[in-house]
Coordinates of C-alpha atoms in Angstrom, one line a residue:
Chain A
M1125 CA 151.9 87.7 81.8
A1126 CA 151.8 84.0 81.4
I1127 CA 151.7 81.9 84.6
E1128 CA 153.8 78.8 84.6
G1129 CA 151.8 75.5 84.3
F1130 CA 152.4 74.0 87.7
V1131 CA 152.1 77.3 89.5
A1132 CA 148.7 77.7 88.0
I1133 CA 147.7 74.2 89.2
Y1134 CA 148.8 75.1 92.7
I1135 CA 146.8 78.3 92.6
F1136 CA 143.8 76.4 91.3
M1137 CA 144.1 73.7 94.0
L1138 CA 144.5 76.1 96.9
A1139 CA 141.7 78.4 95.7
G1140 CA 139.5 75.3 95.4
F1141 CA 140.2 74.3 99.0
A1142 CA 139.7 77.9 100.2
G1143 CA 136.3 77.8 98.5
F1144 CA 135.2 74.6 100.1
E1145 CA 136.5 75.7 103.6
V1146 CA 134.8 79.1 103.4
I1147 CA 131.4 77.8 102.2
S1148 CA 131.1 74.7 104.4
R1149 CA 130.6 76.9 107.5
V1150 CA 127.6 78.8 106.0
P1151 CA 124.3 78.0 107.6
V1152 CA 121.3 77.0 105.4
I1153 CA 119.4 80.2 106.1
L1154 CA 122.1 82.1 104.2
H1155 CA 122.5 79.8 101.2
T1156 CA 120.6 82.0 98.9
P1157 CA 122.5 85.2 99.6
L1158 CA 125.7 83.1 99.5
M1159 CA 124.9 81.8 96.1
S1160 CA 124.0 85.2 94.9
G1161 CA 127.2 86.6 96.5
S1162 CA 129.4 84.0 94.8
N1163 CA 127.6 84.8 91.7
F1164 CA 128.7 88.4 92.2
V1165 CA 132.3 87.3 92.9
H1166 CA 132.7 85.7 89.5
G1167 CA 131.7 89.1 88.1
I1168 CA 135.5 89.6 88.3
V1169 CA 135.3 88.3 84.8
V1170 CA 134.7 92.0 83.9
V1171 CA 138.4 92.6 84.4
G1172 CA 139.3 90.0 81.9
A1173 CA 136.7 91.3 79.5
M1174 CA 138.1 94.8 79.8
V1175 CA 141.6 93.5 79.0
V1176 CA 140.6 91.6 75.9
L1177 CA 138.5 94.5 74.6
G1178 CA 141.4 96.8 75.5
H1179 CA 143.7 95.1 73.1
A1180 CA 141.2 94.2 70.4
E1181 CA 142.5 95.2 67.0
T1182 CA 139.9 94.1 64.4
L1183 CA 136.2 94.8 64.3
P1184 CA 135.0 91.3 65.1
E1185 CA 137.3 91.2 68.1
Q1186 CA 136.0 94.6 69.3
I1187 CA 132.4 93.4 68.8
I1188 CA 132.9 90.2 70.8
G1189 CA 135.0 92.0 73.4
F1190 CA 132.3 94.6 73.8
I1191 CA 129.7 91.9 74.4
A1192 CA 132.0 90.3 76.9
V1193 CA 132.3 93.6 78.9
L1194 CA 128.5 94.1 78.6
L1195 CA 127.7 90.7 80.0
A1196 CA 130.4 90.8 82.7
A1197 CA 129.4 94.2 84.0
G1198 CA 125.8 93.1 84.2
N1199 CA 126.9 90.0 86.1
A1200 CA 128.9 92.1 88.6
V1201 CA 126.5 95.0 89.2
G1202 CA 123.3 92.8 89.2
G1203 CA 124.9 90.2 91.5
Y1204 CA 125.9 92.9 94.0
V1205 CA 122.6 94.7 94.1
V1206 CA 120.5 91.6 94.5
T1207 CA 122.8 90.1 97.2
E1208 CA 122.8 93.4 99.1
R1209 CA 119.0 93.6 99.1
M1210 CA 118.7 90.0 100.4
L1211 CA 121.2 90.6 103.2
D1212 CA 119.4 93.8 104.1
M1213 CA 116.5 91.7 105.3
F1214 CA 118.7 89.7 107.6
K1215 CA 120.2 92.8 109.0
S1216 CA 116.9 94.4 110.1
K1217 CA 116.1 91.0 111.7
D1218 CA 119.4 91.0 113.5
E1219 CA 118.9 94.4 115.1
Q1220 CA 115.4 93.5 116.1
K1221 CA 116.8 90.4 117.8
K1222 CA 119.5 92.3 119.6
G1223 CA 116.9 94.4 121.4
A1224 CA 114.8 91.4 122.4
Q1225 CA 117.4 88.8 123.4
E1226 CA 120.7 90.4 124.4
Chain B
M1299 CA 152.4 100.5 86.6
N1300 CA 151.9 96.8 86.0
F1301 CA 153.1 96.2 89.6
V1302 CA 150.3 98.5 90.9
V1303 CA 147.8 96.6 88.8
Q1304 CA 148.9 93.2 89.9
L1305 CA 148.9 94.3 93.6
T1306 CA 145.4 95.5 93.3
Y1307 CA 144.3 92.2 91.8
L1308 CA 145.8 90.5 94.7
L1309 CA 144.0 92.8 97.1
A1310 CA 140.7 92.1 95.3
A1311 CA 141.2 88.4 95.6
V1312 CA 141.8 88.7 99.3
L1313 CA 138.7 90.9 99.7
F1314 CA 136.6 88.3 97.8
I1315 CA 137.6 85.4 100.0
L1316 CA 137.2 87.4 103.2
G1317 CA 133.8 88.7 101.9
L1318 CA 132.5 85.2 101.2
K1319 CA 133.8 84.0 104.6
A1320 CA 131.9 86.8 106.3
M1321 CA 128.7 85.2 104.9
S1322 CA 128.9 82.4 107.5
S1323 CA 126.8 84.5 109.9
P1324 CA 123.9 86.9 109.4
K1325 CA 125.7 89.4 111.6
T1326 CA 128.7 89.8 109.4
A1327 CA 127.2 88.9 106.0
R1328 CA 126.4 92.5 105.0
K1329 CA 129.9 93.7 105.8
G1330 CA 131.2 90.8 103.7
I1331 CA 129.4 91.7 100.5
M1332 CA 130.6 95.3 100.9
W1333 CA 134.2 94.2 101.2
A1334 CA 133.8 92.1 98.0
G1335 CA 132.2 95.1 96.4
V1336 CA 135.2 97.3 97.2
G1337 CA 137.4 94.7 95.8
M1338 CA 135.4 94.6 92.6
V1339 CA 135.5 98.4 92.2
L1340 CA 139.2 98.6 92.8
A1341 CA 140.0 95.8 90.4
T1342 CA 137.8 97.4 87.7
L1343 CA 139.3 100.9 88.1
V1344 CA 142.9 99.7 88.1
T1345 CA 142.3 97.7 84.9
F1346 CA 142.0 100.9 83.0
L1347 CA 145.8 101.2 83.7
H1348 CA 146.5 97.7 82.5
P1349 CA 149.4 97.8 80.0
A1350 CA 147.4 95.6 77.5
V1351 CA 144.5 98.1 77.4
Q1352 CA 145.2 100.7 74.7
G1353 CA 143.6 102.6 71.8
L1354 CA 141.0 105.4 72.3
T1355 CA 138.2 103.5 70.6
N1356 CA 138.7 100.6 72.9
Y1357 CA 138.7 102.8 76.0
V1358 CA 135.4 104.4 74.8
L1359 CA 133.9 101.0 74.1
I1360 CA 134.8 99.8 77.6
V1361 CA 133.3 102.8 79.3
I1362 CA 130.1 102.6 77.3
A1363 CA 129.7 98.8 77.9
I1364 CA 130.2 99.2 81.7
A1365 CA 127.9 102.2 82.0
A1366 CA 125.1 100.6 79.9
A1367 CA 125.1 97.1 81.3
G1368 CA 125.9 98.3 84.9
G1369 CA 123.1 100.8 84.8
L1370 CA 120.6 98.4 83.4
A1371 CA 121.6 95.7 85.9
W1372 CA 121.4 98.1 88.8
W1373 CA 117.9 99.2 87.8
S1374 CA 116.6 95.7 87.3
G1375 CA 118.2 94.4 90.5
R1376 CA 116.5 97.1 92.5
R1377 CA 113.1 96.5 91.1
V1378 CA 112.9 92.7 91.3
G1379 CA 110.7 91.1 94.0
M1380 CA 112.0 88.6 96.5
T1381 CA 110.0 85.8 94.9
E1382 CA 111.7 86.5 91.6
M1383 CA 115.3 86.4 93.0
P1384 CA 116.1 82.9 91.6
Q1385 CA 115.5 83.8 88.0
M1386 CA 117.4 87.0 88.5
V1387 CA 120.4 85.2 89.9
A1388 CA 120.2 82.7 87.0
L1389 CA 120.2 85.5 84.5
Y1390 CA 123.2 87.3 86.0
N1391 CA 125.0 84.0 86.3
G1392 CA 124.4 83.3 82.6
M1393 CA 125.8 86.7 81.8
G1394 CA 129.0 85.7 83.6
G1395 CA 129.3 82.5 81.7
G1396 CA 128.7 84.3 78.4
A1397 CA 131.4 86.8 79.3
A1398 CA 133.9 84.1 80.0
A1399 CA 133.1 82.4 76.7
A1400 CA 133.3 85.7 74.8
I1401 CA 136.8 86.3 76.2
A1402 CA 137.8 82.9 74.9
G1403 CA 136.3 83.9 71.5
V1404 CA 138.4 87.1 71.3
E1405 CA 141.6 85.3 72.3
M1406 CA 141.0 82.6 69.6
L1407 CA 140.3 85.2 67.0
R1408 CA 143.6 86.9 67.9
A1409 CA 145.4 83.6 67.7
L1410 CA 143.9 82.9 64.3
R1411 CA 144.9 86.4 63.1
T1412 CA 148.5 86.0 64.1
L1413 CA 148.8 82.5 62.6
P1414 CA 149.1 83.3 58.9
N1415 CA 151.9 85.8 59.6
D1416 CA 153.8 83.3 61.6
L1417 CA 153.4 80.6 59.0
Q1418 CA 154.3 83.0 56.2
I1419 CA 157.5 84.2 57.9
R1420 CA 158.5 80.7 58.6
A1421 CA 157.7 79.6 55.1
E1422 CA 159.8 82.4 53.6
A1423 CA 162.7 81.5 55.8
L1424 CA 162.4 77.9 54.8
S1425 CA 162.1 78.7 51.1
M1426 CA 165.4 80.7 51.3
D1427 CA 167.2 77.9 53.2
A1428 CA 165.9 75.0 51.2
G1429 CA 165.7 76.8 47.8
I1430 CA 162.1 75.9 47.2
S1431 CA 159.1 78.1 46.4
V1432 CA 157.3 79.8 49.3
Q1433 CA 154.1 77.8 48.5
A1434 CA 156.0 74.6 48.7
A1435 CA 157.6 75.6 51.9
E1436 CA 154.2 76.5 53.4
A1437 CA 152.7 73.2 52.3
A1438 CA 155.7 71.4 53.8
L1439 CA 155.2 73.2 57.1
R1440 CA 151.6 72.4 57.2
A1441 CA 152.4 68.8 56.4
E1442 CA 154.8 68.6 59.3
G1443 CA 152.0 68.3 61.8
A1444 CA 148.7 70.0 62.6
G1445 CA 150.1 70.9 66.0
S1446 CA 152.6 73.4 64.5
V1447 CA 149.8 75.4 62.9
G1448 CA 146.6 76.2 64.7
I1449 CA 145.3 77.7 67.9
A1450 CA 147.4 75.5 70.1
A1451 CA 150.6 76.7 68.3
A1452 CA 149.6 80.4 68.7
L1453 CA 148.5 80.2 72.3
G1454 CA 150.7 77.4 73.6
A1455 CA 149.2 74.0 74.4
D1456 CA 148.3 74.5 78.0
V1457 CA 146.7 77.9 77.5
A1458 CA 144.8 76.6 74.5
I1459 CA 143.4 73.6 76.4
L1460 CA 142.2 75.8 79.3
A1461 CA 140.8 78.5 77.0
I1462 CA 138.8 75.8 75.1
L1463 CA 137.6 74.2 78.3
G1464 CA 136.5 77.6 79.7
A1465 CA 134.8 78.4 76.4
F1466 CA 132.8 75.2 76.5
I1467 CA 131.8 75.5 80.1
G1468 CA 131.0 79.2 79.7
T1469 CA 128.7 78.7 76.7
V1470 CA 126.9 75.8 78.4
A1471 CA 126.4 78.0 81.6
F1472 CA 125.2 80.9 79.4
S1473 CA 122.5 79.1 77.4
G1474 CA 121.6 76.8 80.3
S1475 CA 121.1 79.7 82.7
L1476 CA 119.0 81.6 80.2
I1477 CA 116.7 78.6 79.9
A1478 CA 116.6 78.3 83.7
W1479 CA 115.6 82.0 83.8
A1480 CA 112.9 81.6 81.2
K1481 CA 111.4 78.6 83.1
L1482 CA 111.5 80.2 86.5
D1483 CA 110.0 83.3 85.1
G1484 CA 107.1 81.3 83.7
R1485 CA 108.0 82.1 80.1
M1486 CA 108.7 78.5 79.2
K1487 CA 107.0 75.4 80.3
R1488 CA 108.0 72.5 78.0
N1489 CA 110.2 69.7 79.3
Q1490 CA 111.3 68.2 76.1
L1491 CA 112.8 69.7 73.0
V1492 CA 113.2 66.6 70.7
P1493 CA 112.1 63.0 70.9
G1494 CA 114.8 60.9 72.6
Q1495 CA 116.2 63.9 74.4
Q1496 CA 118.8 61.8 76.4
I1497 CA 120.4 60.3 73.3
V1498 CA 120.4 63.6 71.4
N1499 CA 122.0 65.2 74.5
I1500 CA 124.8 62.6 74.4
I1501 CA 125.3 63.1 70.7
V1502 CA 125.5 66.9 71.0
F1503 CA 127.9 66.5 73.9
A1504 CA 130.1 64.2 71.9
L1505 CA 130.1 66.5 68.9
A1506 CA 131.0 69.5 71.1
V1507 CA 133.9 67.6 72.6
G1508 CA 135.0 66.6 69.1
F1509 CA 134.9 70.1 67.8
G1510 CA 136.7 71.2 71.0
I1511 CA 139.6 68.9 70.1
L1512 CA 139.4 70.1 66.5
T1513 CA 139.6 73.7 67.7
F1514 CA 142.9 72.9 69.4
F1515 CA 144.5 72.2 66.1
T1516 CA 142.5 74.3 63.7
D1517 CA 143.3 77.5 61.9
S1518 CA 139.7 77.9 60.6
V1519 CA 137.3 80.4 62.0
I1520 CA 134.4 78.1 61.0
V1521 CA 135.5 75.3 63.2
V1522 CA 135.8 77.7 66.1
A1523 CA 132.3 79.1 65.4
A1524 CA 130.8 75.6 65.2
F1525 CA 132.4 74.7 68.5
F1526 CA 130.8 77.7 70.2
A1527 CA 127.5 77.0 68.6
L1528 CA 127.6 73.4 69.9
G1529 CA 128.4 74.5 73.4
L1530 CA 125.4 76.8 73.4
L1531 CA 123.2 74.0 72.0
F1532 CA 124.3 71.6 74.6
G1533 CA 123.5 74.1 77.5
L1534 CA 120.1 74.5 76.0
F1535 CA 119.5 70.8 75.7
V1536 CA 120.7 70.1 79.2
A1537 CA 118.5 72.8 80.8
V1538 CA 115.2 72.2 78.9
P1539 CA 114.2 68.8 80.4
I1540 CA 114.9 70.0 83.9
G1541 CA 111.9 71.1 86.0
G1542 CA 110.2 70.9 89.3
A1543 CA 112.2 70.5 92.5
D1544 CA 115.4 70.1 90.5
M1545 CA 115.6 73.8 89.6
P1546 CA 117.6 74.8 92.8
V1547 CA 120.2 72.2 92.0
I1548 CA 120.6 73.3 88.4
I1549 CA 121.0 77.0 89.3
S1550 CA 123.6 76.1 91.8
L1551 CA 125.4 73.9 89.3
F1552 CA 125.4 76.6 86.6
N1553 CA 126.8 79.0 89.2
A1554 CA 129.7 76.6 89.9
L1555 CA 130.3 76.1 86.1
T1556 CA 130.5 79.9 85.5
G1557 CA 133.0 80.1 88.3
L1558 CA 135.1 77.4 86.7
A1559 CA 134.9 79.0 83.2
V1560 CA 136.0 82.4 84.7
G1561 CA 138.9 80.6 86.4
F1562 CA 140.0 78.9 83.2
E1563 CA 139.8 82.1 81.1
G1564 CA 141.8 83.8 83.9
Y1565 CA 144.5 81.3 83.2
A1566 CA 144.2 81.8 79.4
I1567 CA 144.7 85.6 79.6
G1568 CA 147.1 85.4 82.6
N1569 CA 144.9 87.1 85.2
P1570 CA 145.4 85.6 88.7
A1571 CA 142.5 87.5 90.3
M1572 CA 140.2 85.7 87.8
I1573 CA 141.8 82.3 88.5
I1574 CA 141.4 82.7 92.3
A1575 CA 137.9 84.2 92.3
G1576 CA 136.6 81.9 89.7
T1577 CA 138.0 78.8 91.4
V1578 CA 136.7 79.7 94.8
V1579 CA 133.2 80.2 93.3
G1580 CA 133.5 77.0 91.4
A1581 CA 134.3 75.1 94.6
A1582 CA 131.7 76.8 96.6
G1583 CA 129.0 76.2 93.9
T1584 CA 130.0 72.5 93.7
L1585 CA 129.6 72.1 97.4
L1586 CA 126.2 73.9 97.4
T1587 CA 125.1 71.7 94.5
Q1588 CA 126.1 68.6 96.4
L1589 CA 124.2 69.8 99.5
M1590 CA 121.1 70.4 97.4
A1591 CA 121.3 67.0 95.7
K1592 CA 121.8 65.3 99.1
A1593 CA 118.7 67.1 100.4
M1594 CA 116.7 65.4 97.7
N1595 CA 118.6 62.1 98.1
R1596 CA 119.6 62.0 94.4
P1597 CA 123.0 62.0 92.8
I1598 CA 123.6 65.0 90.5
S1599 CA 123.9 62.8 87.5
N1600 CA 120.3 61.8 88.1
V1601 CA 119.2 65.4 88.1
L1602 CA 121.0 66.0 84.8
F1603 CA 120.1 62.8 82.9
A1604 CA 116.7 61.7 84.3
G1605 CA 113.5 63.3 83.3
W1606 CA 112.1 63.9 86.7
G1607 CA 108.7 65.4 86.8
S1608 CA 108.1 64.7 83.2
P1609 CA 104.4 63.8 82.7
K1610 CA 104.9 60.1 81.9
A1611 CA 106.8 59.5 85.1
A1612 CA 103.8 60.7 87.1
T1613 CA 101.4 57.9 86.3
S1614 CA 101.8 55.9 89.6
E1615 CA 98.4 54.9 91.0
G1616 CA 96.2 57.8 92.1
P1617 CA 95.4 58.2 95.8
G1618 CA 92.2 56.8 97.1
G1619 CA 89.5 58.6 99.2
E1620 CA 88.5 62.2 98.8
M1621 CA 89.6 65.5 100.1
K1622 CA 87.8 67.0 103.1
D1623 CA 87.7 70.8 103.2
I1624 CA 87.3 73.3 106.0
S1625 CA 86.8 77.1 106.1
A1626 CA 89.6 79.4 106.8
E1627 CA 87.8 80.7 109.9
D1628 CA 87.4 77.2 111.4
A1629 CA 91.0 76.4 110.7
G1630 CA 92.1 79.6 112.4
I1631 CA 90.0 78.8 115.5
L1632 CA 91.3 75.2 115.7
M1633 CA 94.8 76.5 115.7
A1634 CA 94.0 79.2 118.4
Y1635 CA 93.1 76.4 120.8
A1636 CA 96.1 74.2 119.9
E1637 CA 99.3 73.9 122.0
R1638 CA 101.9 73.4 119.3
V1639 CA 101.6 74.5 115.7
I1640 CA 104.2 74.0 112.9
I1641 CA 103.9 76.0 109.7
V1642 CA 105.4 74.6 106.5
P1643 CA 105.7 77.3 104.0
G1644 CA 106.3 76.8 100.3
Y1645 CA 106.9 78.8 97.2
G1646 CA 103.1 79.1 96.7
M1647 CA 102.9 81.2 99.9
A1648 CA 105.4 83.7 98.6
V1649 CA 103.7 83.9 95.2
A1650 CA 100.4 84.8 96.9
Q1651 CA 102.3 87.3 99.0
A1652 CA 100.8 85.7 102.1
Q1653 CA 103.9 85.7 104.2
H1654 CA 103.1 89.0 105.9
K1655 CA 99.5 87.9 106.8
I1656 CA 100.8 84.6 108.0
W1657 CA 103.3 86.3 110.3
E1658 CA 100.5 88.5 111.6
F1659 CA 98.5 85.3 112.3
V1660 CA 101.5 83.7 114.1
E1661 CA 101.9 86.7 116.3
L1662 CA 98.2 86.4 117.4
L1663 CA 98.7 82.7 118.1
Q1664 CA 101.8 83.5 120.2
A1665 CA 99.9 86.1 122.2
R1666 CA 97.5 83.3 123.1
G1667 CA 100.4 81.1 124.3
V1668 CA 100.5 78.8 121.3
E1669 CA 104.0 77.5 120.5
V1670 CA 104.6 78.2 116.8
K1671 CA 107.6 77.0 114.7
F1672 CA 108.4 77.2 111.0
A1673 CA 109.7 74.1 109.2
I1674 CA 111.6 74.5 106.0
H1675 CA 112.6 71.8 103.6
P1676 CA 116.0 72.3 102.0
V1677 CA 114.6 72.7 98.5
A1678 CA 111.6 74.8 99.5
G1679 CA 111.5 77.8 97.1
R1680 CA 113.3 78.0 93.9
M1681 CA 116.9 78.4 95.1
P1682 CA 118.8 76.9 98.1
G1683 CA 117.6 78.7 101.2
H1684 CA 115.2 80.9 99.2
M1685 CA 112.3 80.3 101.7
N1686 CA 114.4 81.8 104.5
V1687 CA 114.9 85.0 102.6
L1688 CA 111.1 85.2 101.9
L1689 CA 110.3 84.7 105.6
A1690 CA 113.0 87.2 106.6
E1691 CA 111.3 89.7 104.3
A1692 CA 108.0 89.2 106.2
G1693 CA 109.9 89.8 109.5
V1694 CA 109.9 86.3 110.9
P1695 CA 112.9 86.0 113.4
Y1696 CA 115.3 83.4 112.3
D1697 CA 115.2 81.6 115.6
M1698 CA 111.7 80.5 114.8
I1699 CA 112.8 78.9 111.6
F1700 CA 113.9 75.2 111.7
D1701 CA 115.6 73.0 109.1
M1702 CA 114.0 69.6 108.2
E1703 CA 116.5 67.6 110.2
E1704 CA 116.0 69.7 113.3
I1705 CA 112.2 69.6 113.4
N1706 CA 111.1 66.4 111.7
E1707 CA 110.7 64.4 114.9
E1708 CA 108.5 67.0 116.4
F1709 CA 105.6 66.6 114.0
A1710 CA 104.5 63.5 115.9
T1711 CA 103.8 65.6 119.0
T1712 CA 102.3 68.6 117.2
D1713 CA 98.6 69.4 117.3
V1714 CA 98.4 71.2 114.0
A1715 CA 100.7 71.2 111.0
V1716 CA 99.9 73.9 108.5
V1717 CA 101.1 73.5 104.9
I1718 CA 100.8 76.6 102.9
G1719 CA 101.8 76.7 99.3
A1720 CA 104.1 73.6 99.6
N1721 CA 103.4 70.3 97.9
D1722 CA 106.1 67.9 96.9
V1723 CA 108.2 68.5 100.1
V1724 CA 105.4 67.1 102.2
N1725 CA 104.3 64.2 99.9
P1726 CA 104.3 60.9 101.8
A1727 CA 104.7 59.1 98.5
A1728 CA 108.3 60.0 98.6
R1729 CA 108.6 57.8 101.6
D1730 CA 106.0 55.0 100.9
D1731 CA 105.6 54.6 97.2
P1732 CA 108.6 53.1 95.3
S1733 CA 106.8 53.8 92.0
S1734 CA 106.5 57.5 92.7
P1735 CA 109.0 59.7 90.7
I1736 CA 109.9 61.5 93.9
Y1737 CA 110.5 58.3 95.9
G1738 CA 113.5 58.5 98.1
M1739 CA 113.5 62.3 98.6
P1740 CA 113.5 63.1 102.3
I1741 CA 110.3 65.0 103.2
L1742 CA 108.8 66.9 106.2
N1743 CA 106.8 64.4 108.2
V1744 CA 103.7 66.6 108.2
D1745 CA 101.3 63.6 108.0
E1746 CA 102.4 62.5 111.5
A1747 CA 100.8 65.6 113.1
E1748 CA 97.5 65.2 114.8
N1749 CA 95.8 67.5 112.4
V1750 CA 97.0 68.8 109.0
M1751 CA 95.7 71.9 107.3
V1752 CA 96.6 72.4 103.7
I1753 CA 96.1 75.9 102.3
K1754 CA 95.9 75.6 98.6
R1755 CA 94.3 77.3 95.7
G1756 CA 92.9 74.1 94.1
G1757 CA 93.2 70.3 94.1
G1758 CA 95.8 70.0 91.4
A1759 CA 99.3 68.6 91.5
G1760 CA 102.3 70.6 92.5
F1761 CA 105.3 72.0 90.6
S1762 CA 106.7 68.5 89.9
G1763 CA 103.4 67.3 88.6
V1764 CA 103.1 64.5 91.2
E1765 CA 99.7 63.8 93.0
N1766 CA 99.9 64.2 96.7
H1767 CA 98.5 61.5 98.9
L1768 CA 98.7 63.8 101.9
F1769 CA 95.7 65.7 100.7
F1770 CA 93.5 62.6 101.0
G1771 CA 94.7 61.6 104.5
E1772 CA 92.4 60.9 107.4
N1773 CA 93.7 63.7 109.5
T1774 CA 94.0 66.2 106.7
R1775 CA 91.7 69.2 106.0
M1776 CA 92.0 71.3 102.9
V1777 CA 91.6 75.0 103.1
F1778 CA 90.9 76.0 99.5
G1779 CA 91.6 79.6 98.5
D1780 CA 94.2 82.2 97.8
G1781 CA 96.9 82.1 100.4
Q1782 CA 96.7 85.7 101.4
K1783 CA 92.8 85.7 101.7
V1784 CA 92.9 82.5 103.7
A1785 CA 95.5 83.9 106.1
G1786 CA 93.4 87.1 106.4
G1787 CA 90.3 84.9 107.3
M1788 CA 92.3 83.1 109.9
V1789 CA 93.5 86.4 111.4
Q1790 CA 89.9 87.7 111.6
A1791 CA 88.7 84.5 113.2
V1792 CA 91.3 84.6 115.9
K1793 CA 90.8 88.3 116.6
G1794 CA 87.1 87.7 117.0
L1795 CA 87.6 85.1 119.8

């Protein structure tokens, strides 16, 4: 399971560059959905929360693990719903524009 | 089976990056969030097959937690209004940070639980070899060095460091985001918690770092608990003094922090999907935070450590002259005969739900041949780009919306500039008055327009608590009243022409 020290640093560095590259192209009008969208993406923490709750053996571990999954699932689902609703507005606008301009 | 799990995590990471990339255009953004959503569902489902997940009780607990929190989040996310999006994002973000910290908590508890066994086995072996009592052997092992007993020994030094870092950042993001949520939701107003907040903050930070280092070596649950408590306290203390126009910056910063915490915890539990997704978000959030801070012309450290918008900072000399008011009808008619009109919307417009009426008014003006543009300050609203979402909700096409840099020169050749519900972002004091607390922040040059109409509920100061000299300007007319009613009055006046 463990990832070797330097390999982890490489992953870390490359992912960091990917993040900068991907985001630097986003126009200001989409900054809010983008922030909310990246907020959704770190909801992947739910996977880690499931794993730690999954191998929890004592009651305190189970309680904290349970809280971890609760919070993480809220992050993921809430982040998705809110982002999708915001982008919905830009979509309707987009189709309107297509008719008028193109 | 593990191969399938890891492959799915890889796929999810790819989908996340592609999904965020698709957000570079309004045309593809919706597809992007759907890809990311598919990645999330796949990763979650496949985790049920993860070799480390076992025990019926644990399975049941996982399902209950996901169903309960997921259901509640879905319901709340559907109901929330567009003006309340920033606090919602802050809330979900805090939950992510809390989850990362909780993961670290469980891992540390596990480490502590396995420690005594390790020590005992080693002590027994030593007592056999050296012919001393088990107690003596245990004491000798402990004396050998703190590093050989403690969380670092159980987890490995590198994992322990990252787990502790992630725990600290996660707890700060958790409590900080909750404060941001409470403030944005109007549940909390105060800007100071204790006298000498800055110094207290530094002390709490130093204590938290100290306990973090202690946690590395400790085998005591109390030390670990104190470390987590200090992290929560520090997040609280950082977020409480922040107010006014700094809010968008701080939400963005906490978003980046949660991403980092998730990445670190991903390393601690050996989950590459979490490392990649968390780091990408961390980098993205950092970039957004920088853009925001640049828009206000202030380094991030100033946002965090200066009490901007605190009452004592707002005592620069009051503006001279008096406000001149005008009725909504007259304002509407004046604009109907103008050639060029620029509308500067602020959060106040959205709160009054006036954006739909304003758009109706703009359409009437356009029908009369008036050129209308919307000008948006980068920190208008409560979140980066929030105002764009609010205008999009009202149906304003995005080719009518202009950023500060694009439009600022046009104010000088504009007949009427309309400020509705915006305050600090049009305050000339930011440009002219070095004693003003918002001095140096780039603003929309509304005061250069031939006429300025300010639609406002009353004469008071804005969100940051700073008096606005614009309201007392020669060419400024105040239209007092609720944004929606004023917009309605303007619509009636133009229709009656």
